[in-house]
XYZ file of C-alpha atoms in Angstrom:
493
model
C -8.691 61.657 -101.456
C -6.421 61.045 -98.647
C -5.942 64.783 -96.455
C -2.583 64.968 -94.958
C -2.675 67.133 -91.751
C -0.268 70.003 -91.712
C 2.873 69.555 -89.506
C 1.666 72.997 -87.239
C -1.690 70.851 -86.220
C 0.761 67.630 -85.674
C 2.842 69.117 -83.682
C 0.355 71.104 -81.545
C -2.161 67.802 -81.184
C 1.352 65.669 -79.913
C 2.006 68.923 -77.374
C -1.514 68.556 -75.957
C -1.254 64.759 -75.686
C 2.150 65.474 -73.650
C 0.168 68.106 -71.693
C -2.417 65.669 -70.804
C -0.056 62.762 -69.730
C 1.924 64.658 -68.196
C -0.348 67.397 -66.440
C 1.547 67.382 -62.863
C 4.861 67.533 -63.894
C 3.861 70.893 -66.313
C 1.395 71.940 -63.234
C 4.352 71.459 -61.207
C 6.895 73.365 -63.639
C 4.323 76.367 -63.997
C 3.921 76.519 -60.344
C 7.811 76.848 -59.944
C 7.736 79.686 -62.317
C 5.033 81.439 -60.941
C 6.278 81.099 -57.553
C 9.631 82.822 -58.724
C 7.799 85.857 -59.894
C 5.802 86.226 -56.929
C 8.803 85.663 -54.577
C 10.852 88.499 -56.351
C 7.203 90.680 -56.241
C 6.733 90.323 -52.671
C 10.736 91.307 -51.877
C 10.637 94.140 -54.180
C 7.849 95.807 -53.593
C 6.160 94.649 -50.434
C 7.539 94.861 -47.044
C 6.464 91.196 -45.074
C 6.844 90.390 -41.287
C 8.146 87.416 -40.367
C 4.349 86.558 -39.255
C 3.176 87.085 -42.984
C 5.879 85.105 -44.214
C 4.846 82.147 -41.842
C 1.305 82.231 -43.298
C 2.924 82.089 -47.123
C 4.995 78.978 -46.069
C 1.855 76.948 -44.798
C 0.655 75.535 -47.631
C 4.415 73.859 -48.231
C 4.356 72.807 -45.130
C 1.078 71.047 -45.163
C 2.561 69.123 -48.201
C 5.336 68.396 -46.666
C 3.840 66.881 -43.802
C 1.085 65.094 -45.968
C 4.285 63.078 -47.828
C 5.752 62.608 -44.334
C 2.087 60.723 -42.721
C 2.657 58.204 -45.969
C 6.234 57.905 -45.573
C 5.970 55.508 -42.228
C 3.116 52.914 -43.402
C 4.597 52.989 -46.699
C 8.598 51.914 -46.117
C 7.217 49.480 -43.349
C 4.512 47.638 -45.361
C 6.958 47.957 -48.103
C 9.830 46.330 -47.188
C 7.956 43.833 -45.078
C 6.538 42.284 -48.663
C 9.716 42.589 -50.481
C 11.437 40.272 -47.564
C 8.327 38.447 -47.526
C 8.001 37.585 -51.038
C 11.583 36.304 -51.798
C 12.889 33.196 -50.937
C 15.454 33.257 -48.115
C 18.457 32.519 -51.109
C 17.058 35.404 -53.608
C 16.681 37.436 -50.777
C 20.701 36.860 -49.572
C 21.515 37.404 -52.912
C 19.455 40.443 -53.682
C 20.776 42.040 -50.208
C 24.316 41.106 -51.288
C 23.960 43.378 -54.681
C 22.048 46.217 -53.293
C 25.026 46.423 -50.357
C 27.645 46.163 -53.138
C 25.761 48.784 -55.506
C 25.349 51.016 -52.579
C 28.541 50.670 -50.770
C 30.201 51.252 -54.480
C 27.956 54.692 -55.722
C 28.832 56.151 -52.219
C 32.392 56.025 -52.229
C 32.397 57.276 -55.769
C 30.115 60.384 -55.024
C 32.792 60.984 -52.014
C 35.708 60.403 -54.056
C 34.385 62.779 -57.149
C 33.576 65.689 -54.328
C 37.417 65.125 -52.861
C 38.995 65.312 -56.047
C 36.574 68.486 -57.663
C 37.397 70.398 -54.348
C 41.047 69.862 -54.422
C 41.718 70.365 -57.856
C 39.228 73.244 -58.843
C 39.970 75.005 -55.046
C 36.636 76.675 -54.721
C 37.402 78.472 -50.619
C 41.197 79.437 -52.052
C 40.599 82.273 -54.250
C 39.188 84.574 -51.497
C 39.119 83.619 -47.758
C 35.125 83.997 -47.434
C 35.817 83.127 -43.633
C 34.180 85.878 -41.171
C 33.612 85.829 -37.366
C 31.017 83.278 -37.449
C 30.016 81.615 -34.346
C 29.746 77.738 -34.747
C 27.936 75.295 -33.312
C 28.272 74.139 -29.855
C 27.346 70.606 -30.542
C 30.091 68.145 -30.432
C 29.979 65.541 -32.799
C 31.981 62.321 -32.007
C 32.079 59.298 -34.983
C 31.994 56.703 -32.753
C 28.825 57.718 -30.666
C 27.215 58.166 -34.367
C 27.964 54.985 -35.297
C 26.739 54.064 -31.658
C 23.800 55.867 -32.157
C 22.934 53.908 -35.897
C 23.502 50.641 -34.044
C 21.101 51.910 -31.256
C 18.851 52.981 -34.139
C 18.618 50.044 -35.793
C 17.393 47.962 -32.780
C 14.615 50.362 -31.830
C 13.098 49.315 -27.867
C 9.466 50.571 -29.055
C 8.223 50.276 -32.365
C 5.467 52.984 -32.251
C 7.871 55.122 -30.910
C 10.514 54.485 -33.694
C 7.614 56.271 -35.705
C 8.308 59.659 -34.519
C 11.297 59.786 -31.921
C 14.736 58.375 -32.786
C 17.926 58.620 -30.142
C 21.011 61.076 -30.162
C 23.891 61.443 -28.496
C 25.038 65.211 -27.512
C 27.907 66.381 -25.049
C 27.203 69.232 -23.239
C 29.251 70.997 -21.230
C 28.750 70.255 -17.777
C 29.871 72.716 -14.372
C 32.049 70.053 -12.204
C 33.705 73.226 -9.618
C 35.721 76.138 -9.349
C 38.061 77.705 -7.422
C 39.405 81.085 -6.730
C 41.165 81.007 -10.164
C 39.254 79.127 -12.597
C 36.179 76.723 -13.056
C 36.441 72.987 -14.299
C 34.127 71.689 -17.235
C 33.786 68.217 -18.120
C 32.328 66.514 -21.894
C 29.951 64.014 -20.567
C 27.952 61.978 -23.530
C 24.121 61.885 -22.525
C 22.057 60.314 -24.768
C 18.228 61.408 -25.532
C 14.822 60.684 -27.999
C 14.738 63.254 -30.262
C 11.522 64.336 -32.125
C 12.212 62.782 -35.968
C 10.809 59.392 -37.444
C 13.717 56.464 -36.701
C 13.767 55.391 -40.261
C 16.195 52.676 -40.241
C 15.151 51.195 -37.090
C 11.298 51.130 -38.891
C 13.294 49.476 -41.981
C 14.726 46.894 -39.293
C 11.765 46.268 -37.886
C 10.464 45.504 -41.396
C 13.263 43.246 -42.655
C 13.352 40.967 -39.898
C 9.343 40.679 -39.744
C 9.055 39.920 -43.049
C 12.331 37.304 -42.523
C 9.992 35.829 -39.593
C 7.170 35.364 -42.017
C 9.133 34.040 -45.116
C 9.937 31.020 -42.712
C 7.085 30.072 -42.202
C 5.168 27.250 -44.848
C 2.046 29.648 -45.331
C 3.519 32.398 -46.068
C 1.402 34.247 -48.314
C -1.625 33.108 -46.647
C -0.176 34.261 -43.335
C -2.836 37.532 -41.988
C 0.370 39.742 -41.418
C 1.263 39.711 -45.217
C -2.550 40.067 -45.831
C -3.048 43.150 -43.697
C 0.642 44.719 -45.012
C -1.065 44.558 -48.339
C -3.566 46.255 -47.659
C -2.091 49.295 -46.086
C 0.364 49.018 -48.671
C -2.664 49.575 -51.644
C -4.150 52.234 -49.111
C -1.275 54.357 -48.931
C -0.910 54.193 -52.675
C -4.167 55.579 -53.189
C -3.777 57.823 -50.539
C -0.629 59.301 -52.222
C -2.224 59.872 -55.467
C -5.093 62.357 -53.889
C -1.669 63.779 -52.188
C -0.069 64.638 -55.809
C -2.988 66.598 -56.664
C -2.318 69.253 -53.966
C 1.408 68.861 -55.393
C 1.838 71.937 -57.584
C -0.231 74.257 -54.531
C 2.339 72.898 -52.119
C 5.721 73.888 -54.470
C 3.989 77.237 -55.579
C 4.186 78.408 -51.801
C 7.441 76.845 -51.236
C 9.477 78.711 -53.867
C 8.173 81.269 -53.203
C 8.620 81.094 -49.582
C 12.759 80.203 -50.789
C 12.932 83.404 -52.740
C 11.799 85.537 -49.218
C 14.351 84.030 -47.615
C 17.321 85.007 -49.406
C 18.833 88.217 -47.966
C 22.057 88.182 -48.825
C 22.543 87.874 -52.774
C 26.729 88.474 -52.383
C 27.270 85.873 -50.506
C 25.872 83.335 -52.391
C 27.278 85.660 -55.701
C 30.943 84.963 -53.535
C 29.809 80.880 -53.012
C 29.253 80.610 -56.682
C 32.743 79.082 -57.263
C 31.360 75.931 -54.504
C 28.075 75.491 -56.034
C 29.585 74.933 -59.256
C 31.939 72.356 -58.019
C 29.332 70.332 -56.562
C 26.836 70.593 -59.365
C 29.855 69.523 -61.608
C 29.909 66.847 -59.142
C 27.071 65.636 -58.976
C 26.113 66.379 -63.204
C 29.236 63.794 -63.738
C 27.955 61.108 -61.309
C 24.185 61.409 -62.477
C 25.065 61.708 -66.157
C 28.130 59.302 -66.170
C 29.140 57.217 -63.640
C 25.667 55.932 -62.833
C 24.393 55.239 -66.345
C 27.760 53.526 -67.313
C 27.587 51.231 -63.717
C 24.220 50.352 -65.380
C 25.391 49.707 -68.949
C 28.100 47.384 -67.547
C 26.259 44.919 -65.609
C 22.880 44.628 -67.820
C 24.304 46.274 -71.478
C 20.969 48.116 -71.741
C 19.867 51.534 -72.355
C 19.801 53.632 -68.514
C 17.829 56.436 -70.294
C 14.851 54.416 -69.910
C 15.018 53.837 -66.652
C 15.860 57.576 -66.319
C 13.012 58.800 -68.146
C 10.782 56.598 -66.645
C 11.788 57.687 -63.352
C 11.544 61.471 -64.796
C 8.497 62.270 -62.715
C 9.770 61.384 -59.358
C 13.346 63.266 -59.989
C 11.254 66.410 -60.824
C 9.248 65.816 -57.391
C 12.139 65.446 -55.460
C 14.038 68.780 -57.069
C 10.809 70.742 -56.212
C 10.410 69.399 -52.627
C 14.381 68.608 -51.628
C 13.141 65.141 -49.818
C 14.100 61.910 -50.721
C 11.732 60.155 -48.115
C 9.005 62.128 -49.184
C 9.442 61.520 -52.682
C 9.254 57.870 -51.653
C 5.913 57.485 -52.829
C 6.286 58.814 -55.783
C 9.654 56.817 -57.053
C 7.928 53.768 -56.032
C 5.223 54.437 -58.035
C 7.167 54.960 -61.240
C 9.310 52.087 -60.310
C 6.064 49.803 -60.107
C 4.034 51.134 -63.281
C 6.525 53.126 -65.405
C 9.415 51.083 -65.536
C 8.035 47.839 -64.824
C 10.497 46.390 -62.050
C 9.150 43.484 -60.195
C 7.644 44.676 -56.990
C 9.341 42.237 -54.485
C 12.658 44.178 -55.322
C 10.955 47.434 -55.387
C 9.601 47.029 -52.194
C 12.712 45.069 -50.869
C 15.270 47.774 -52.490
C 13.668 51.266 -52.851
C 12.806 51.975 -49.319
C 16.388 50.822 -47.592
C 17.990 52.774 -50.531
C 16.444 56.070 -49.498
C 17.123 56.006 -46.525
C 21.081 54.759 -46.873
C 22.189 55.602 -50.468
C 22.753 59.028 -50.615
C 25.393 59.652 -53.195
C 24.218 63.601 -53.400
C 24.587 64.313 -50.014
C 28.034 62.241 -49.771
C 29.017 64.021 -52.007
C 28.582 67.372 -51.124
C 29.597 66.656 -47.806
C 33.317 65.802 -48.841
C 33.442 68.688 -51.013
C 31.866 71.379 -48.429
C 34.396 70.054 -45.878
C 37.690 70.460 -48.273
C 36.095 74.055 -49.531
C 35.890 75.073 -45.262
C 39.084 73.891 -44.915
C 40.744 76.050 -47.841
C 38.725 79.407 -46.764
C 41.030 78.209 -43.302
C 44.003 78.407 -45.213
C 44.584 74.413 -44.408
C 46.595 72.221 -46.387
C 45.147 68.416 -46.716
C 46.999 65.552 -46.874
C 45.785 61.924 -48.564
C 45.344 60.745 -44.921
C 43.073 63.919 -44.258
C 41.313 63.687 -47.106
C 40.768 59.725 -46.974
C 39.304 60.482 -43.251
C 37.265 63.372 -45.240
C 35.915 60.466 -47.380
C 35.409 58.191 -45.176
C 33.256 60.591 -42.680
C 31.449 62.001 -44.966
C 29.973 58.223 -46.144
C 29.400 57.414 -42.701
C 27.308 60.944 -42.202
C 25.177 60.450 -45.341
C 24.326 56.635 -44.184
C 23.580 57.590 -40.770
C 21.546 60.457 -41.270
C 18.722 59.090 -39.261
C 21.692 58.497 -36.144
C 22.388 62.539 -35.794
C 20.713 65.609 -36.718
C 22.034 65.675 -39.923
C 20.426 68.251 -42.621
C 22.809 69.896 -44.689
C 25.522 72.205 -42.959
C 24.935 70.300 -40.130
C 26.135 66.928 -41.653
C 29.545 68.912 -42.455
C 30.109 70.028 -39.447
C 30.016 66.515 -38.288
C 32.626 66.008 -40.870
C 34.583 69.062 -40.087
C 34.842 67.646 -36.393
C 35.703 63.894 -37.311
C 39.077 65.646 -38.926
C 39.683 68.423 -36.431
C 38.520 71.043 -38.900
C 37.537 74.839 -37.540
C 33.799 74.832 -37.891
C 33.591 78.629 -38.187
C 32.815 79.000 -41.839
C 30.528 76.373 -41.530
C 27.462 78.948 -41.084
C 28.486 80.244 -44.480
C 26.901 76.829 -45.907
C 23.473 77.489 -44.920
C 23.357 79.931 -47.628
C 23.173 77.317 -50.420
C 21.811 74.659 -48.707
C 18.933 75.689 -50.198
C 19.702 75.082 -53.668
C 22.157 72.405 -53.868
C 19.930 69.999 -51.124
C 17.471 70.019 -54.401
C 19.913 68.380 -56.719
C 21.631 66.519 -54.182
C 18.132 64.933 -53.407
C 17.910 64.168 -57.287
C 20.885 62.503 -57.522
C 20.036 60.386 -54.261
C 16.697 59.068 -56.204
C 18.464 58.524 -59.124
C 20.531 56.617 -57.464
C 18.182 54.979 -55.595
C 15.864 54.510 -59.181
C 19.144 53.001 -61.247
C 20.543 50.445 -58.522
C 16.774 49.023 -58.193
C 16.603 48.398 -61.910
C 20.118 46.976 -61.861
C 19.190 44.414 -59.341
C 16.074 43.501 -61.101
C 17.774 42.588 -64.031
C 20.813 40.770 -62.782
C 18.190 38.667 -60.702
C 15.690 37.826 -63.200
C 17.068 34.013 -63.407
C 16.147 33.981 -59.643
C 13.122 35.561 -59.964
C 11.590 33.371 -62.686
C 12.698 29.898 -60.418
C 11.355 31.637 -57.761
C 7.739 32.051 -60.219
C 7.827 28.375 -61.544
C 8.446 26.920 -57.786
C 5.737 29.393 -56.109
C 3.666 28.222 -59.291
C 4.326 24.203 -58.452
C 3.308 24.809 -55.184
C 0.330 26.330 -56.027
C -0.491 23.507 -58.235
C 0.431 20.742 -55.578
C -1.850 22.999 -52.820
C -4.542 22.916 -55.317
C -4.444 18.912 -56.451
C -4.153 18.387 -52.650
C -7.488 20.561 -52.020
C -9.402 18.802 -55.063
C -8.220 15.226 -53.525
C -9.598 16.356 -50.235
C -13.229 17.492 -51.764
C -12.998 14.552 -53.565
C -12.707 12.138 -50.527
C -15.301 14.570 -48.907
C -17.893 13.862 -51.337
C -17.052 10.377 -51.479
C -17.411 10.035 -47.560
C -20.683 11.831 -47.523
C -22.309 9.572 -50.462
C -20.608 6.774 -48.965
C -22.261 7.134 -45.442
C -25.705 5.593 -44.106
C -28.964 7.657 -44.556
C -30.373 8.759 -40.706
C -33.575 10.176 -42.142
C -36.954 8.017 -41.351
């Protein structure tokens, strides 16, 4: 007699199999929740200094900087065996699509910000704009683009781990007279303290050009010792999950302290829905369809294989510290070959940002409507254009959130005044802007892969011939070894 388990015990026996596979992300979710509830505890009913707070937000910020110590070892090593293990013709090719991919996604993200902002007018309803002091700092787009160039081509590579340079102009006392004092803008440029990503990623690329020239390549000690850092971080990153849902628990609820003003971000509602509309239609739409159009396959897949590393990065807002996380469900999830993983995933973190783009345009038309200022299509093309350029060099100027748009702001001769007003749901949005930059990141790595799997495979059957040449060449040589050795005159007595 053949017993037919009820559909209650199915169902319940596939949830604890989910459970069980799936144990961080639900860890993670609970710990969300729970830190929500004991944010809105501790503001109702307990009064915290500013001291007690700092001891609630130390566990995040141990995570934080746990992802962070990975981060450098990981891109490096990373995208020195990508370059490495292509041949210099996949690799020009391979570069070619990932420029075109992320050149493409950016100035989509802009233009879908530009047009929400100006059609749904979020800042022209009610002129949010208070006496707000802005920032001092003057930003000037050709000393960031100076400053990526300068970047790039770091002068010490240990201290491209933790110091990049920055260009500020400060006001500086030249004289007075009896009626009025002279100031001057002079550029200085200085290190600040902040890991100088894309000159670490330059560093990378053209070491592991310098090693795919030569014949020995994978035997080379530099691709050997890469390796192994590379596997060591790996490992190292999967002890760091575990502490993952302790880390988010004290960082939402650390979030939910900070909030102290609950109408102004009631009065910024209008905003954050135009850039989660934004940023809904070019995760849910325009990505999957770029996908669908150059391989005709299914972009869900890729999206729910990638599911774990989107969740990490709208828990901890970081797309470089989600890193090793998206390359992990790049590698083993969604089984993309690693020398475009490594090759693609790291440079795409650190330059495609289609989230941040994104919001960016938008934040700078909403600022400019709470001003009461009209846009033209040569404003707003400028808008665009900025706004690209601040998401790409991110690592070039000190460029988190509001600060980013004010860069923007400048760059048009915008009133930065309402900028502060930003700050207040930076919080939120950076979250899904950060998913939609992995997700970005996630989909053009899997597009590559399969629009270079003809080059790939040659690239397998000639690495394959060569090993079979290197290996008929060894066996001759043992052979004439032998041969000489049996072949030669006794010298025993």
């Amino acid at each position: 007699m053949i017993m037919v388990e009820p559909a209650a015990e199915r169902k319940w026996r596939a949830f604890t199999s989910y459970v069980k596979e799936n144990n961080l992300i639900v860890a993670s979710l609970v710990a969300v929740v729970l830190g929500i509830v004991l944010g809105v505890v501790l503001k109702t009913y307990v009064i915290l200094t500013d001291e007690q707070q700092e001891y609630i937000k130390f566990p995040g910020e141990i995570l934080m900087r746990m992802l962070q110590f990975v981060s450098v070892p990981l891109i490096t090593t990373s995208v020195t065996l990508g370059v490495a293990g292509l041949s210099i013709n996949t690799s020009r090719h391979i570069a070619l699509r990932a420029t075109l991919y992320f050149t493409i996604t950016t100035l989509v993200a802009v233009t879908i910000g530009l047009i929400l902002a100006v059609i749904i007018r979020p800042g022209a309803v009610n002129n949010l704009g208070q006496d707000i002091t802005g920032s001092n700092t003057d930003f000037s787009t050709i000393d960031a683009l100076l400053d990526l160039g300068r970047n790039m081509v770091p002068p010490d590579f240990l201290q491209a781990c933790f110091q990049q340079y920055q260009t500020d102009k400060p006001q500086v006392f030249e004289g007075s007279n009896s009626s009025q004092n002279y100031t001057a803008d002079v550029p200085r440029g200085h290190y600040v303290d902040g890991a100088n990503t894309l000159g670490l990623i330059a560093f990378a690329f053209v070491l592991g050009l310098a090693i795919n020239s030569l014949k020995k390549k994978k035997e080379n000690v530099l691709v050997l010792v890469a390796k192994a850092i590379n596997d060591i971080t790996k490992a190292a990153v999967n002890l760091i999950l575990r502490f993952l849902p302790v880390g988010v628990f004290f960082m939402i609820t650390t979030h939910v302290l900070e909030v102290r003003d609950w109408q102004t971000t009631e009065n910024l509602g209008k905003f954050i829905a135009v850039v989660l509309t934004g940023l809904i239609i070019h995760g849910a739409i325009v990505l999957p369809m770029i996908y669908i159009l150059f391989t005709r396959q299914n972009p869900l897949k890729v999206i729910r294989g990638v599911s774990p590393a989107l969740l990490t990065a709208l828990l901890i807002a970081s797309s470089s510290a989600t890193l090793p996380h998206t390359l992990r469900c790049c590698l083993e999830n969604n089984k993309i070959d690693g020398r475009i993983v490594r090759f693609m995933l790291p440079i795409g973190t650190n330059v495609n940002m289609d989230g941040s783009a994104l919001y960016e345009a938008a934040a700078t038309v909403f600022i400019a409507q709470l001003s009461h200022i009209y846009l033209d299509v040569t404003q707003l093309f400028t808008i665009g254009l900025a706004a690209a350029i601040a998401s790409v060099g991110a690592a070039g100027i000190p460029a988190t959130g509001a600060v980013t748009t004010l860069f923007v702001l400048t760059a048009v001769g915008l009133p930065v005044r309402d900028a502060a007003l930003l700050v207040v749901t930076e919080w939120l949005l950076d979250r899904f802007n950060t998913v939609i930059n992995v997700l970005g990141d996630c989909i053009g790595v899997s597009l590559v892969h399969e629009m270079s799997r003809q080059e790939l495979e040659k690239m397998d059957k000639e690495d394959m011939e060569t090993g079979r040449i290197l290996n008929k060449r060894q066996e001759m040589a043992q052979g004439e070894k032998v041969m000489g050795e049996s072949a030669a005159p006794s010298t025993t007595k």
